[in-house]
Coordinates of C-alpha atoms and ligand atoms in Angstrom, one line a residue:
X35 CA 23.7 -22.0 20.6
X36 CA 20.8 -19.6 19.9
X37 CA 18.5 -20.7 17.1
X38 CA 16.0 -18.5 15.3
X39 CA 12.5 -19.8 15.5
X40 CA 10.5 -19.4 12.3
X41 CA 6.7 -19.9 12.3
X42 CA 5.0 -21.0 9.1
X43 CA 1.5 -22.1 8.3
X44 CA 1.0 -25.7 9.1
X45 CA -1.4 -26.5 6.2
X46 CA -3.2 -24.1 3.9
X47 CA -2.6 -21.7 1.1
X48 CA 0.7 -20.4 2.4
X49 CA 2.4 -23.6 3.4
X50 CA 3.7 -24.9 0.0
X51 CA 5.3 -21.5 -0.9
X52 CA 6.7 -21.1 2.6
X53 CA 8.4 -24.5 2.4
X54 CA 9.7 -23.8 -1.0
X55 CA 11.1 -20.4 0.1
X56 CA 13.0 -22.0 3.0
X57 CA 14.3 -24.8 0.7
X58 CA 15.5 -22.3 -1.9
X59 CA 17.3 -20.5 0.9
X60 CA 19.2 -23.7 1.3
X61 CA 17.5 -24.5 4.7
X62 CA 17.0 -28.3 5.0
X63 CA 14.5 -29.7 7.4
X64 CA 12.3 -32.8 7.7
X65 CA 8.7 -32.2 7.3
X66 CA 6.5 -34.7 9.2
X67 CA 2.8 -33.9 8.8
X68 CA 2.2 -34.5 12.5
X69 CA 5.1 -32.6 14.0
X70 CA 4.7 -29.0 15.3
X71 CA 8.4 -28.2 15.4
X72 CA 11.5 -29.2 13.6
X73 CA 15.1 -28.2 13.5
X74 CA 17.0 -27.3 10.3
X75 CA 20.0 -29.6 9.7
X76 CA 22.3 -27.0 8.2
X77 CA 21.3 -23.5 9.5
X78 CA 20.6 -22.4 13.0
X79 CA 16.8 -22.2 12.7
X80 CA 13.8 -24.1 14.1
X81 CA 10.6 -24.2 12.2
X82 CA 7.2 -24.1 14.0
X83 CA 4.1 -25.2 12.1
X84 CA 1.1 -23.1 13.2
X85 CA -2.3 -21.7 12.1
X86 CA -1.7 -18.5 10.3
X87 CA -4.2 -16.7 12.7
X88 CA -1.9 -17.4 15.7
X89 CA 1.4 -16.3 14.1
X90 CA 1.2 -12.6 14.9
X91 CA 0.5 -13.2 18.6
X92 CA 3.3 -15.8 18.9
X93 CA 5.8 -13.5 17.2
X94 CA 4.8 -10.7 19.5
X95 CA 5.3 -12.9 22.5
X96 CA 8.4 -14.4 21.0
X97 CA 7.2 -18.0 21.1
X98 CA 8.4 -17.6 17.5
X99 CA 11.1 -15.0 16.5
X100 CA 9.8 -14.4 13.0
X101 CA 6.8 -15.7 10.9
X102 CA 5.6 -16.0 7.4
X103 CA 2.0 -15.1 6.7
X104 CA -0.4 -12.8 4.7
X105 CA -0.4 -9.1 5.3
X106 CA -4.1 -9.3 5.6
X107 CA -3.7 -11.4 8.8
X108 CA -0.9 -9.1 10.1
X109 CA -3.1 -6.0 9.7
X110 CA -6.2 -7.7 11.1
X111 CA -4.4 -9.0 14.3
X112 CA -2.6 -5.6 14.7
X113 CA 0.1 -7.0 17.1
X114 CA 3.3 -5.2 18.0
X115 CA 5.5 -6.8 15.4
X116 CA 7.6 -5.5 12.5
X117 CA 7.1 -6.3 8.8
X118 CA 10.6 -7.3 7.6
X119 CA 10.1 -8.2 3.9
X120 CA 7.4 -8.7 1.3
X121 CA 7.7 -12.1 -0.3
X122 CA 5.7 -11.7 -3.6
X123 CA 3.5 -14.8 -3.2
X124 CA -0.1 -15.4 -2.0
X125 CA -1.3 -12.2 -3.7
X126 CA -4.9 -11.6 -2.8
X127 CA -7.3 -8.8 -1.6
X128 CA -9.8 -8.2 1.1
X129 CA -13.0 -7.2 -0.5
X130 CA -16.7 -6.5 0.1
X131 CA -19.1 -8.6 -2.0
X132 CA -22.9 -8.5 -2.3
X133 CA -25.5 -10.7 -4.0
X134 CA -24.9 -10.5 -7.7
X135 CA -28.4 -9.2 -8.6
X136 CA -28.3 -6.3 -6.1
X137 CA -27.9 -2.7 -7.4
X138 CA -24.8 -1.1 -5.9
X139 CA -24.5 2.7 -5.9
X140 CA -21.7 3.1 -3.4
X141 CA -20.6 2.2 0.2
X142 CA -24.0 3.5 1.6
X143 CA -25.3 0.1 0.3
X144 CA -23.9 -1.4 3.5
X145 CA -25.8 0.9 5.9
X146 CA -27.9 -1.2 8.3
X147 CA -26.9 -4.4 6.6
X148 CA -25.3 -7.5 8.1
X149 CA -21.8 -8.4 6.8
X150 CA -20.2 -11.7 7.5
X151 CA -16.4 -11.7 7.8
X152 CA -13.3 -13.3 9.4
X153 CA -11.7 -9.8 9.4
X154 CA -13.8 -7.8 12.0
X155 CA -11.1 -5.3 12.8
X156 CA -10.3 -4.3 9.2
X157 CA -13.9 -4.2 8.3
X158 CA -15.0 -2.1 11.2
X159 CA -12.1 0.3 10.4
X160 CA -13.3 0.6 6.8
X161 CA -16.9 1.1 7.9
X162 CA -16.1 3.8 10.4
X163 CA -13.8 5.6 7.9
X164 CA -16.7 5.7 5.5
X165 CA -19.4 6.6 8.1
X166 CA -21.3 3.5 7.6
X167 CA -23.2 1.7 10.3
X168 CA -23.4 -2.0 9.6
X169 CA -23.6 -5.1 11.7
X170 CA -20.5 -7.3 11.6
X171 CA -21.1 -11.1 11.9
X172 CA -17.8 -12.7 12.7
X173 CA -17.3 -16.2 11.4
X174 CA -14.1 -18.2 11.0
X175 CA -14.4 -19.8 7.6
X176 CA -16.6 -20.4 4.5
X177 CA -17.7 -16.8 4.7
X178 CA -18.9 -16.8 1.1
X179 CA -21.9 -19.0 1.9
X180 CA -23.2 -16.7 4.6
X181 CA -25.7 -14.7 2.3
X182 CA -27.0 -17.9 0.7
X183 CA -27.9 -19.5 4.1
X184 CA -29.4 -16.3 5.4
X185 CA -26.7 -15.5 7.9
X186 CA -25.8 -12.1 6.4
X187 CA -26.6 -9.7 3.5
X188 CA -23.0 -9.3 2.3
X189 CA -19.5 -10.6 2.9
X190 CA -16.0 -9.2 3.5
X191 CA -13.5 -11.8 2.5
X192 CA -10.2 -12.7 0.8
X193 CA -10.5 -12.9 -3.0
X194 CA -7.9 -13.8 -5.6
X195 CA -9.6 -14.8 -8.9
X196 CA -13.1 -14.1 -7.7
X197 CA -14.4 -17.5 -8.8
X198 CA -15.5 -18.6 -5.3
X199 CA -17.6 -15.4 -5.0
X200 CA -19.1 -16.1 -8.5
X201 CA -20.1 -19.7 -7.7
X202 CA -21.8 -18.4 -4.6
X203 CA -23.8 -15.8 -6.4
X204 CA -21.8 -12.9 -5.1
X205 CA -20.1 -9.9 -6.8
X206 CA -17.1 -8.0 -5.6
X207 CA -17.8 -4.3 -5.2
X208 CA -15.1 -2.7 -3.0
X209 CA -11.5 -3.7 -2.3
X210 CA -10.5 -2.8 1.3
X211 CA -6.9 -4.0 1.2
X212 CA -4.3 -5.6 -1.1
X213 CA -2.2 -8.3 0.4
X214 CA 0.8 -10.6 -0.2
X215 CA 2.9 -12.9 2.0
X216 CA 5.4 -11.2 4.3
X217 CA 7.9 -12.0 7.0
X218 CA 7.2 -10.4 10.4
X219 CA 9.6 -10.3 13.2
X220 CA 9.6 -9.8 17.0
X221 CA 10.9 -6.3 17.8
X222 CA 13.3 -7.3 20.7
X223 CA 15.5 -10.0 19.1
X224 CA 19.0 -10.3 20.7
X225 CA 22.1 -9.7 18.7
X226 CA 22.8 -13.3 18.0
X227 CA 19.2 -13.9 16.6
X228 CA 19.4 -10.6 14.6
X229 CA 22.6 -11.8 13.0
X230 CA 20.9 -15.1 12.0
X231 CA 17.9 -13.1 10.7
X232 CA 20.2 -10.9 8.6
X233 CA 21.7 -14.0 7.0
X234 CA 18.3 -15.4 6.3
X235 CA 16.9 -12.1 4.9
X236 CA 20.0 -11.9 2.6
X237 CA 19.3 -15.3 1.2
X238 CA 15.6 -14.5 0.7
X239 CA 16.4 -11.3 -1.2
X240 CA 18.8 -13.3 -3.4
X241 CA 16.0 -15.9 -4.1
X242 CA 13.5 -13.1 -4.9
X243 CA 15.9 -11.4 -7.2
X244 CA 16.6 -14.6 -9.1
X245 CA 12.9 -15.2 -9.6
X246 CA 12.4 -11.8 -11.1
X247 CA 15.4 -12.0 -13.5
X248 CA 16.4 -14.3 -16.3
X249 CA 19.7 -14.9 -18.0
X250 CA 19.5 -14.2 -21.7
X251 CA 21.8 -15.3 -24.5
X252 CA 21.3 -14.4 -28.2
X253 CA 23.3 -14.2 -31.4
X254 CA 23.3 -11.1 -33.5
X255 CA 25.3 -9.3 -36.2
X256 CA 27.9 -7.1 -34.6
X257 CA 26.4 -4.0 -36.1
X258 CA 23.0 -4.7 -34.4
X259 CA 24.5 -4.9 -30.9
X260 CA 24.0 -1.1 -30.2
X261 CA 20.4 -1.3 -31.2
X262 CA 19.8 -4.5 -29.1
X263 CA 21.3 -3.0 -26.0
X264 CA 18.8 -0.1 -26.4
X265 CA 15.8 -2.6 -26.6
X266 CA 16.8 -4.5 -23.5
X267 CA 16.4 -2.2 -20.5
X268 CA 18.6 -2.6 -17.4
X269 CA 21.3 -4.2 -19.5
X270 CA 24.2 -2.1 -18.2
X271 CA 27.1 -4.2 -19.3
X272 CA 26.4 -7.3 -21.4
X273 CA 29.1 -9.8 -22.2
X274 CA 29.8 -10.0 -25.9
X275 CA 31.7 -12.9 -27.4
X276 CA 32.7 -13.3 -31.0
X277 CA 31.2 -16.2 -33.0
X278 CA 33.2 -18.3 -35.4
X279 CA 31.1 -16.8 -38.2
X280 CA 32.6 -13.5 -39.1
X281 CA 30.7 -10.3 -38.2
X282 CA 28.5 -12.2 -35.7
X283 CA 28.6 -12.3 -31.9
X284 CA 26.9 -13.8 -28.9
X285 CA 25.4 -11.5 -26.3
X286 CA 24.8 -12.6 -22.6
X287 CA 23.1 -10.6 -20.0
X288 CA 20.6 -10.6 -17.1
X289 CA 17.1 -9.1 -17.8
X290 CA 13.9 -8.7 -15.9
X291 CA 11.5 -11.3 -17.2
X292 CA 8.5 -9.0 -17.3
X293 CA 10.3 -6.4 -19.4
X294 CA 11.7 -9.0 -21.7
X295 CA 8.4 -10.4 -23.1
X296 CA 7.4 -7.0 -24.2
X297 CA 10.4 -6.7 -26.4
X298 CA 11.0 -10.0 -28.0
X299 CA 9.6 -8.9 -31.4
X300 CA 11.7 -5.8 -31.4
X301 CA 14.8 -7.9 -30.7
X302 CA 14.1 -10.2 -33.6
X303 CA 13.4 -7.2 -35.9
X304 CA 16.8 -5.8 -34.8
X305 CA 18.5 -9.0 -36.0
X306 CA 18.7 -11.2 -32.8
X307 CA 18.6 -14.9 -33.4
X308 CA 18.8 -18.1 -31.3
X309 CA 17.4 -16.3 -28.3
X310 CA 17.7 -18.4 -25.1
X311 CA 16.2 -17.3 -21.8
X312 CA 17.4 -19.3 -18.8
X313 CA 16.2 -19.3 -15.1
X314 CA 18.7 -18.1 -12.6
X315 CA 19.1 -20.3 -9.5
X316 CA 20.5 -17.6 -7.1
X317 CA 21.4 -14.0 -7.7
X318 CA 23.9 -12.5 -5.2
X319 CA 24.2 -8.8 -5.4
Ligands
ATP653 P1 -5.3 -21.8 9.0 O1 -5.9 -23.2 9.2 O2 -3.8 -21.8 9.0 O3 -5.9 -20.8 9.9 P2 -6.8 -20.6 6.8 O4 -7.9 -21.5 6.3 O5 -7.2 -19.5 7.8 O6 -5.6 -21.4 7.5 P3 -5.9 -20.1 4.1 O7 -7.1 -20.2 3.4 O8 -4.9 -21.2 4.0 O9 -6.1 -19.8 5.7 O10 -5.2 -18.7 3.7 C1 -4.0 -18.3 4.3 C2 -3.6 -17.0 3.7 O11 -3.3 -17.2 2.3 C3 -4.6 -15.9 3.7 O12 -4.6 -15.2 5.0 C4 -4.2 -15.0 2.6 O13 -3.1 -14.2 2.9 C5 -3.7 -16.0 1.6 N1 -4.8 -16.4 0.7 C6 -6.1 -16.8 1.0 N2 -6.8 -17.1 -0.1 C7 -6.0 -16.9 -1.1 C8 -6.2 -17.0 -2.5 N3 -7.4 -17.4 -3.0 N4 -5.2 -16.7 -3.3 C9 -4.0 -16.3 -2.8 N5 -3.8 -16.2 -1.5 C10 -4.8 -16.5 -0.7
MG654 MG1 -6.4 -18.9 9.4

């Protein structure tokens, strides 16, 4: 039987979240540190553990059918693959950074300077779009130390909090690209693999939805229910159950977590009590 081959990062910033995503999709596999390939026990997929840099090429060549990696790497490698789904983790950006004490008046700063990066393609694209002539020094890791050791004047590197730049005396001045983890796929999958992929993507979307939403229960006087429904957006059809105490009821619904926090004081002011917000394990829509 055909099995879908999924490439994930062997070890690094994407591996933990990639494992968790597969597990939350109900895909069970053993995870030896030294193995390069394993088969899921309960779903027709094989998992390959690779360096993230190699995943676009392997997916293009169908060594793997699909892969999980950062958009930054997908765009840098520019292989003939399709992006199937954004995954909402590993948020980061590709930015230019310069020595903290340097004056920065705009992209012209980089004219005739040397920039260290692991992203030569994206950087040279940015430079040519902005008519800047700079020298690109390609290095594979620890880019942020390049100015300190005299290898380059500036860097173009992945940033999330910016603390690594700060500790190396650098300051972020331009963001070239925003990135998050995505699933990419080979463009020529046969029907059987497509059908496994569709099932897998369906599970992923359910997991993503459940992460974004919470189940809410609260008690309120019956007369406050209209007002409370107005405060909680997206609550199309809440369940309302009578409480033993006369004139009171319990309201159950699903809300987006990010909307909810904004409105908690309004809910209390409207008369809501005993508010419970509970994580949702899976959300099938
Ligand atoms: P490999 O050995 O597999 O080549 P690597 O050292 O090149 O690993 P990591 O540092 O593990 O790569 O980063 C993998 C991906 O995680 C990056 O391409 C990016 O999408 C994302 N990423 C990198 N740094 C951060 C960060 N600080 N915060 C969030 N995501 C990040
Ligand atoms: Mg890498």
